[in-house]
Amino acid sequence: VSKRVQYRRKPRQRAPLPAAPRLLLMPGLMNADGEPRAAVAMPGCPIPTLYPTVAAALAALRTLEAAR
């Protein structure tokens, strides 16, 4: 009688969260001009903040980085 041996997978290591806000382009969400909508992802926040244009997202990112 053979015994079945189960092997456990090692838990997957996750990449560390970035320490600064970052700009994300959302190609699945297009604005009226056909450009991808931009979002700013904050560290520790699961949902990024969407902006109507890339320029607006870059301006918000600059103010966030200046406040740090």
PDB file of C-alpha atoms in Angstrom:
ATOM      1  CA  VAL A   1       0.000   0.000   0.000  1.00  0.00           C
ATOM      2  CA  SER A   2       1.586   3.255  -1.104  1.00  0.00           C
ATOM      3  CA  LYS A   3       1.075   6.469   0.804  1.00  0.00           C
ATOM      4  CA  ARG A   4       0.299   9.605  -1.132  1.00  0.00           C
ATOM      5  CA  VAL A   5       2.521  12.500  -0.211  1.00  0.00           C
ATOM      6  CA  GLN A   6       1.191  16.024  -0.497  1.00  0.00           C
ATOM      7  CA  TYR A   7       3.638  18.771  -1.176  1.00  0.00           C
ATOM      8  CA  ARG A   8       2.795  22.250  -0.037  1.00  0.00           C
ATOM      9  CA  ARG A   9       3.585  25.194  -2.198  1.00  0.00           C
ATOM     10  CA  LYS A  10       5.769  27.847  -0.735  1.00  0.00           C
ATOM     11  CA  PRO A  11       3.875  31.112  -0.213  1.00  0.00           C
ATOM     12  CA  ARG A  12       4.459  33.581  -3.008  1.00  0.00           C
ATOM     13  CA  GLN A  13       6.476  36.602  -2.006  1.00  0.00           C
ATOM     14  CA  ARG A  14       4.973  39.906  -2.997  1.00  0.00           C
ATOM     15  CA  ALA A  15       6.952  42.833  -4.278  1.00  0.00           C
ATOM     16  CA  PRO A  16       7.376  45.657  -1.780  1.00  0.00           C
ATOM     17  CA  LEU A  17       5.049  48.603  -2.188  1.00  0.00           C
ATOM     18  CA  PRO A  18       6.557  51.700  -3.750  1.00  0.00           C
ATOM     19  CA  ALA A  19       7.343  54.438  -1.256  1.00  0.00           C
ATOM     20  CA  ALA A  20       6.154  57.281  -3.496  1.00  0.00           C
ATOM     21  CA  PRO A  21       2.985  57.979  -5.478  1.00  0.00           C
ATOM     22  CA  ARG A  22       3.177  56.836  -9.077  1.00  0.00           C
ATOM     23  CA  LEU A  23       1.432  57.618 -12.332  1.00  0.00           C
ATOM     24  CA  LEU A  24      -0.624  54.878 -14.014  1.00  0.00           C
ATOM     25  CA  LEU A  25      -2.067  54.971 -17.523  1.00  0.00           C
ATOM     26  CA  MET A  26      -5.378  53.135 -17.910  1.00  0.00           C
ATOM     27  CA  PRO A  27      -5.606  52.038 -21.568  1.00  0.00           C
ATOM     28  CA  GLY A  28      -8.979  50.387 -20.987  1.00  0.00           C
ATOM     29  CA  LEU A  29     -10.484  53.734 -19.959  1.00  0.00           C
ATOM     30  CA  MET A  30     -10.328  56.284 -22.766  1.00  0.00           C
ATOM     31  CA  ASN A  31     -11.325  59.929 -22.439  1.00  0.00           C
ATOM     32  CA  ALA A  32     -13.245  61.913 -25.061  1.00  0.00           C
ATOM     33  CA  ASP A  33     -10.045  62.631 -27.047  1.00  0.00           C
ATOM     34  CA  GLY A  34      -9.117  58.949 -27.279  1.00  0.00           C
ATOM     35  CA  GLU A  35      -6.244  59.222 -24.786  1.00  0.00           C
ATOM     36  CA  PRO A  36      -5.931  56.723 -21.947  1.00  0.00           C
ATOM     37  CA  ARG A  37      -7.091  58.112 -18.628  1.00  0.00           C
ATOM     38  CA  ALA A  38      -4.412  58.664 -16.036  1.00  0.00           C
ATOM     39  CA  ALA A  39      -4.462  57.739 -12.370  1.00  0.00           C
ATOM     40  CA  VAL A  40      -2.224  58.352  -9.386  1.00  0.00           C
ATOM     41  CA  ALA A  41      -1.584  55.357  -7.129  1.00  0.00           C
ATOM     42  CA  MET A  42      -0.768  56.194  -3.537  1.00  0.00           C
ATOM     43  CA  PRO A  43       1.261  53.717  -1.475  1.00  0.00           C
ATOM     44  CA  GLY A  44      -0.966  51.697   0.823  1.00  0.00           C
ATOM     45  CA  CYS A  45      -4.173  52.736  -0.976  1.00  0.00           C
ATOM     46  CA  PRO A  46      -5.771  49.911  -2.989  1.00  0.00           C
ATOM     47  CA  ILE A  47      -7.712  52.178  -5.377  1.00  0.00           C
ATOM     48  CA  PRO A  48      -5.899  54.750  -7.563  1.00  0.00           C
ATOM     49  CA  THR A  49      -7.356  58.229  -8.063  1.00  0.00           C
ATOM     50  CA  LEU A  50      -8.481  58.830 -11.667  1.00  0.00           C
ATOM     51  CA  TYR A  51      -7.925  62.124 -13.472  1.00  0.00           C
ATOM     52  CA  PRO A  52      -9.544  63.278 -16.729  1.00  0.00           C
ATOM     53  CA  THR A  53      -6.244  64.002 -18.522  1.00  0.00           C
ATOM     54  CA  VAL A  54      -2.599  63.050 -18.249  1.00  0.00           C
ATOM     55  CA  ALA A  55      -1.724  66.706 -17.630  1.00  0.00           C
ATOM     56  CA  ALA A  56      -4.088  66.877 -14.648  1.00  0.00           C
ATOM     57  CA  ALA A  57      -2.603  63.693 -13.192  1.00  0.00           C
ATOM     58  CA  LEU A  58       0.946  65.007 -13.633  1.00  0.00           C
ATOM     59  CA  ALA A  59       0.003  68.277 -11.907  1.00  0.00           C
ATOM     60  CA  ALA A  60      -1.477  66.336  -8.975  1.00  0.00           C
ATOM     61  CA  LEU A  61       1.607  64.129  -8.822  1.00  0.00           C
ATOM     62  CA  ARG A  62       3.865  67.201  -8.714  1.00  0.00           C
ATOM     63  CA  THR A  63       1.907  68.688  -5.808  1.00  0.00           C
ATOM     64  CA  LEU A  64       2.021  65.364  -3.929  1.00  0.00           C
ATOM     65  CA  GLU A  65       5.776  65.076  -4.405  1.00  0.00           C
ATOM     66  CA  ALA A  66       6.313  68.713  -3.381  1.00  0.00           C
ATOM     67  CA  ALA A  67       4.387  68.115  -0.146  1.00  0.00           C
ATOM     68  CA  ARG A  68       6.700  65.241   0.836  1.00  0.00           C
TER      69      ARG A  68
END
